Amino acid sequence: MRFLHTSDWHVGRTFHGRDLLREQEAVLGGLADLVSDERVDVVVVAGDLFDRAVPNAEAVAVCSRVLKRVRAAGARIVITPGNHDSATRLGFLGAFAEAGGLHLRTRVAELHEPVLFADGHGPVAVYGIPFLEPETARHALGVPGAKGHAGVLTEAMRRVREDLDRRPGTRSVVLAHAFVTGGEPCESERTIAVGGVQDVSASVFAGVDYAALGHLHGQQTLTDHLRYSGSPVAYSFSEARHDKLVWLVELDAGGLVGAEKRTLPVPRALSTLGGELEELLLEPAHEAVVDHFLSVTLTDRVRPLDALRRLQARFPHAVHVEWRPATGRAGELRFAERVRGRTDEEVACCFVEDVRGDRPGDRELGLLREAFAAAAREVDR
């Protein structure tokens, strides 16, 4: 049996204010071609189908079209909710969806009840563990003493293995949305830490043939049977060097045969640039990234006015700008260190210089002194 392991679609997410629905549909719709070309039996989505608990109508429409294409290509689909999804909303009409080959595993109380498939070698049980918020999940699972994500996932997997023990000869796949120790996070993930602890040991997922993980947006292999597929689209500049992919997972009579990468298209590349504004606007070498999403660091001595608009005249997809002057003055010292031992006038003058690039003139100094005097009189009243 062949599975396509995906996760973290985040349909409806924006990128620095830019709508990504068109890009998301293009990439995710291509999964249908993989299903057909690779003879995939089941596509699994390990959490965060949507970016919000209440997705807008456009995001729902995109997701509906993508799932319809995947199903029409011949694969059945299993989805579990992540920390961005609403399990209740995602699971609505789940019993009816199953009749069409879409299996929504959203209920904590039913996480040990698998979706059962079969091939020429016998049955395959797919268990969907919805994202477990520790405080509520420990009561729903009847383990009030469980601590953090590790505690509730340990109980969830105990239930999975208990059910699997009653199914001799059955191969198994588990979907889970979690931060497993050894995984590498990036900037676009929302933390799932509770009380400062979010890690779960890889050993928690022992005893199954394959664990399809979601939450981390970079593809990763923790062990042969324990992998993150990552998000299909980049959602932060920290993912600029990520290969976006899905895992093609194969099971035979003995269990896991292996997992192979299948690379996804990149709808718009991500790049970073640094330098003075005028140089960035004129340098011919930068023509190669004109069509990329851009994060720009400006090194001008004086903060340029209206920098993003000016950059977008050449780079229409520049979405992020920050100013770090080459002198290193901006952010060089903590505020308390910079003002220690200075008068109010000296602090004000330094502030003006940092922002504007030159010190206040005599007339401006006079206005500052008048303001300080007025403030002092107010305090003395």
PDB file of N, CA, C and O in Angstrom, residues 28 259 294 369:
ATOM      1  N   LEU A  28      -1.004  22.466  -3.999  1.00  0.00           N
ATOM      2  CA  LEU A  28      -1.770  21.363  -3.415  1.00  0.00           C
ATOM      3  C   LEU A  28      -2.568  20.616  -4.476  1.00  0.00           C
ATOM      4  O   LEU A  28      -2.739  19.397  -4.391  1.00  0.00           O
ATOM      5  N   ALA A 259      10.458   5.313   2.662  1.00  0.00           N
ATOM      6  CA  ALA A 259       9.800   6.573   2.321  1.00  0.00           C
ATOM      7  C   ALA A 259      10.704   7.338   1.366  1.00  0.00           C
ATOM      8  O   ALA A 259      11.902   7.484   1.625  1.00  0.00           O
ATOM      9  N   LEU A 294      10.730  39.145  -1.313  1.00  0.00           N
ATOM     10  CA  LEU A 294      11.995  39.678  -0.820  1.00  0.00           C
ATOM     11  C   LEU A 294      11.879  40.206   0.606  1.00  0.00           C
ATOM     12  O   LEU A 294      10.913  40.882   0.965  1.00  0.00           O
ATOM     13  N   ARG A 369      14.634  72.127  25.351  1.00  0.00           N
ATOM     14  CA  ARG A 369      14.857  72.641  26.704  1.00  0.00           C
ATOM     15  C   ARG A 369      13.578  73.218  27.286  1.00  0.00           C
ATOM     16  O   ARG A 369      13.295  73.054  28.482  1.00  0.00           O
TER      17      ARG A 369
END
